[in-house]
XYZ file of C-alpha atoms in Angstrom:
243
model
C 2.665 -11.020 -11.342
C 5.583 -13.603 -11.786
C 9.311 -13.158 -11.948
C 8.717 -14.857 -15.227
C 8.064 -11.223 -16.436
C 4.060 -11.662 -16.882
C 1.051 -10.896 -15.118
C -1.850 -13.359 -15.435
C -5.407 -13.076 -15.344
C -6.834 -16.237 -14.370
C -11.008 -16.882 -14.563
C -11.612 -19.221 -11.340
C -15.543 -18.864 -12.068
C -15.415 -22.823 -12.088
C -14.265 -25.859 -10.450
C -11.299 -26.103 -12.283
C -9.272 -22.105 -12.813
C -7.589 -21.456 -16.335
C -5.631 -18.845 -18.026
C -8.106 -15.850 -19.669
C -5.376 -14.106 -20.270
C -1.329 -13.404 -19.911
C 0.144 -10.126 -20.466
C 4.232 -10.305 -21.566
C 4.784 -6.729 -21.484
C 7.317 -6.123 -18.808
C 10.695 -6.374 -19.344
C 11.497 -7.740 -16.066
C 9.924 -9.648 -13.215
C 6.425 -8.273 -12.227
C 6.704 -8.002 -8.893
C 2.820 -6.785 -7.702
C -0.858 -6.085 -9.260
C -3.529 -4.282 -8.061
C -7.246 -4.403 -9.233
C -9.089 -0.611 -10.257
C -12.048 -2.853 -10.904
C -13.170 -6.354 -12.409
C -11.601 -5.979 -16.057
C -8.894 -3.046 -15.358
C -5.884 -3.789 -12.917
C -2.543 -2.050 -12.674
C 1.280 -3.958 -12.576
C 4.578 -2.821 -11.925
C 8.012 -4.359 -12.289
C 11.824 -4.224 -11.821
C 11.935 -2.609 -15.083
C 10.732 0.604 -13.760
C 7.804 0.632 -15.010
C 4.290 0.736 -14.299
C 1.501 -0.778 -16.462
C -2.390 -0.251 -16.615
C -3.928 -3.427 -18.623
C -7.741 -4.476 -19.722
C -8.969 -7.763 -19.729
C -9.728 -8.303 -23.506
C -6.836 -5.689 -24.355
C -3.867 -7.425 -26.103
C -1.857 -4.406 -24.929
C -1.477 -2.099 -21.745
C -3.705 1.047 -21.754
C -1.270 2.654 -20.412
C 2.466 2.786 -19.182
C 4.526 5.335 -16.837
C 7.839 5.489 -17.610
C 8.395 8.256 -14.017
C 10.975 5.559 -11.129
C 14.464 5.333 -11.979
C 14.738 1.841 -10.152
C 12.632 -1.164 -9.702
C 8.861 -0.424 -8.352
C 7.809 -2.258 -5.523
C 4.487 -2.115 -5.164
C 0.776 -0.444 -6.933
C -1.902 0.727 -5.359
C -5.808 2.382 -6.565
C -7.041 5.008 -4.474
C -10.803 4.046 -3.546
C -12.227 6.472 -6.485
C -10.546 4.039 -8.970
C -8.844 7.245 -10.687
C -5.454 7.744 -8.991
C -2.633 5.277 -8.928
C 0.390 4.902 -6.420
C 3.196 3.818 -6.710
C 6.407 3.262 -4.901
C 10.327 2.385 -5.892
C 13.600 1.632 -5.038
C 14.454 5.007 -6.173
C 12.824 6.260 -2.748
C 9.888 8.053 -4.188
C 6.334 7.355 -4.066
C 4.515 8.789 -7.139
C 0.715 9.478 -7.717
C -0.967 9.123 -11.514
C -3.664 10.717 -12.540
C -5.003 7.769 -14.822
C -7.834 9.620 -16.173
C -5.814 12.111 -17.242
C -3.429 12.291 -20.558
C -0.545 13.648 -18.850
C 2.481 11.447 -18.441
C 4.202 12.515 -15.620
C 2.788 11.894 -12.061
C 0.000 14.258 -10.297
C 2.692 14.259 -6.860
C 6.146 12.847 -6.662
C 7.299 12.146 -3.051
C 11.161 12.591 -2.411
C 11.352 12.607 1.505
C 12.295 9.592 2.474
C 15.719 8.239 2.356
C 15.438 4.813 1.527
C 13.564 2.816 -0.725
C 9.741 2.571 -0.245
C 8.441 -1.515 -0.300
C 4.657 -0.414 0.004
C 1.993 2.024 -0.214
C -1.625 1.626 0.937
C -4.559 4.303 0.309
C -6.595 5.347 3.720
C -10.185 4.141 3.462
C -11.201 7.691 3.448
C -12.454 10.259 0.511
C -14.244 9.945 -2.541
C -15.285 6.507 -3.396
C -15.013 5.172 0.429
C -17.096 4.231 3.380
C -15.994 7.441 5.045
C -16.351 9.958 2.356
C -16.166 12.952 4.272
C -12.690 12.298 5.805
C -9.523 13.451 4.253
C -7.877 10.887 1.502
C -4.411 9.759 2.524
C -1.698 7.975 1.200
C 1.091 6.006 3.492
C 3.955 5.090 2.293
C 6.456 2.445 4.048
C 10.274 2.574 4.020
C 13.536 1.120 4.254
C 14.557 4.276 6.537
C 11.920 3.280 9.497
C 9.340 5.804 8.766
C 6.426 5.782 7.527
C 4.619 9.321 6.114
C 1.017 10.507 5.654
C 0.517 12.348 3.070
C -2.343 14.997 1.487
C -2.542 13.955 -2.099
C -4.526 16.907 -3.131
C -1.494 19.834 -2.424
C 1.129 17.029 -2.191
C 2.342 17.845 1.500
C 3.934 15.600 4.741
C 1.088 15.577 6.983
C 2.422 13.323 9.639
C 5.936 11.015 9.976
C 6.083 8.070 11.904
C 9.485 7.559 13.173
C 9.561 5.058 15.922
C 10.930 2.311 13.931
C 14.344 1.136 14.190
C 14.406 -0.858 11.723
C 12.883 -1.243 7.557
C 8.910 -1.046 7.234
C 7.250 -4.064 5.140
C 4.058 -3.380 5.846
C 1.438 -0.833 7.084
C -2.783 -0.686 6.798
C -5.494 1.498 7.951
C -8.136 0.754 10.500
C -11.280 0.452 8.540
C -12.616 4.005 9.669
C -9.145 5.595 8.451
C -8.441 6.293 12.465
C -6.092 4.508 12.818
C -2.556 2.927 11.072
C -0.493 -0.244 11.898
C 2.632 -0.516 10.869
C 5.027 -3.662 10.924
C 8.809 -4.018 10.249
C 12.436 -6.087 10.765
C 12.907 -7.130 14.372
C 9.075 -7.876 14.572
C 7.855 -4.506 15.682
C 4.029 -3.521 14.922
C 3.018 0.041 15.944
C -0.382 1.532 15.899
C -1.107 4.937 15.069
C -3.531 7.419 15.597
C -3.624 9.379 12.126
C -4.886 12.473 13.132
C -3.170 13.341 16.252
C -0.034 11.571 14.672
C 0.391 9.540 17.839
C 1.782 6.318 18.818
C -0.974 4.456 20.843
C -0.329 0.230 20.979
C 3.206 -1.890 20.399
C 3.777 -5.310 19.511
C 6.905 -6.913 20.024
C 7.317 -10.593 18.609
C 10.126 -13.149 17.081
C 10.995 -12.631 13.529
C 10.257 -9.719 10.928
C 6.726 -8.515 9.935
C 6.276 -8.800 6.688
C 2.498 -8.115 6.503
C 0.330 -6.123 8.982
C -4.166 -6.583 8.338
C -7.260 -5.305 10.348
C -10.561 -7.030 10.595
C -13.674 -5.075 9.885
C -14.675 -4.465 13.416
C -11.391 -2.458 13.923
C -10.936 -4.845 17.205
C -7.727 -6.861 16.222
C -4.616 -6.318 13.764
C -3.131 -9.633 12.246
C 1.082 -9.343 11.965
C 2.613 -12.441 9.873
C 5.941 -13.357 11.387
C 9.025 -15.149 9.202
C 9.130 -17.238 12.361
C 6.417 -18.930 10.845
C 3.749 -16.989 13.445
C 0.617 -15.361 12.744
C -0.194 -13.419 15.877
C -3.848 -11.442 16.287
C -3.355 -8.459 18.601
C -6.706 -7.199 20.585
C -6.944 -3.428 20.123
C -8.758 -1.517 22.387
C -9.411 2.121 21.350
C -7.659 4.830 24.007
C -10.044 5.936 26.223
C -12.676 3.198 25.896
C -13.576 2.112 29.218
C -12.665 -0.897 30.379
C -15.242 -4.152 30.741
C -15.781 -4.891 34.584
C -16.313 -8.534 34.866
């Protein structure tokens, strides 16, 4: 996604990549993109709007018309069949893409300031941990970040430890655990079910982007101080190695 207004699919299947295909549907600048599979991908934009496009397809399959401001960010739960999204109108919204309704399956009002991400736990139908309860987090200007049970639409936890706006968070690969990173360069971990705060962070600069690695051992933070820090994590209650 560009601020040029366009998403583009490029095919880098050879030495050289090349445009397969440009979409010029939004109005505004496209500001992210998020894959359901390897022809199907969703985009959003400052023009309120989010779009579901097909390689092949001159046109999107489908468009939601639901934020009143800009949306920040789109994101497919791991089932490929419900889409979030989040705005600058300080809702997060959930669409049910195989369905033909137009309005979204949950709209989320409670936070108070505009929400710059959401992320899907790894958890549900479609995962590696199928038998743990989906979740969505959603990240916000207000220093909180919420849990939430897609299915009935409630709160089921709120992070508020945060001073300051949160860019980024991700789940642990099991869906145990969140990390969360924000202004000020403050990463939190989080233990989703008990709802706990368990490891801090503190470094120079803002986090703008918070990963894991697959053995759930480390959590990467990117820095605007030009820093990339990797942060052991040791589970609570794991017993420490005697040398």
């Amino acid at each position: 996604g560009s601020y040029d207004q366009t998403t583009i699919v490029w095919d880098v299947s050879g030495s050289a990549g090349f445009v397969q295909q440009q979409f010029a549907d939004h109005q505004a600048p496209a500001l992210d993109v998020d894959w359901k599979d390897d022809v199907t991908f969703a985009s959003c934009s400052t023009d309120k709007t989010v779009h579901i496009c097909r390689v092949g397809t001159p046109k999107p399959l489908k468009t939601y018309t639901g934020h009143t401001d800009e949306v920040n960010a789109v994101k497919w739960d791991p089932s490929g069949t419900l889409l979030a999204s989040c705005s600058d109108d300080c809702t997060a919204k959930v669409w049910d893409v195989n369905s033909d309704r137009t309005d979204p399956m949950q709209d989320f009002k409670s936070h108070q300031q505009e929400i710059y991400t959401v992320k899907w736990s790894p958890t549900g139908p479609g995962s590696k941990n199928p038998n743990k309860q989906p979740l969505l987090a959603t990240a916000s200007f207000d220093g909180s970040v919420r849990l939430w049970n897609v299915k009935d639409g409630t709160c089921v936890q709120v992070f508020n430890r945060h001073r300051d706006s949160v860019y980024s968070v991700a789940f642990s690969p099991s869906g145990s655990y969140l990390a969360s990173g924000s202004l000020a360069g403050q990463l939190y971990i989080w233990n989703v079910e008990e709802g706990k705060h368990v490891r801090s962070f503190k470094g120079k600069g803002d986090i703008f982007e918070v990963a894991w690695n697959k053995e759930e051992t480390r959590v990467a933070a990117c820095f605007s101080s030009n820093v990339v820090c990797i942060i052991d994590f040791v589970k609570p209650g794991t017993p420490a190695i005697e040398n």
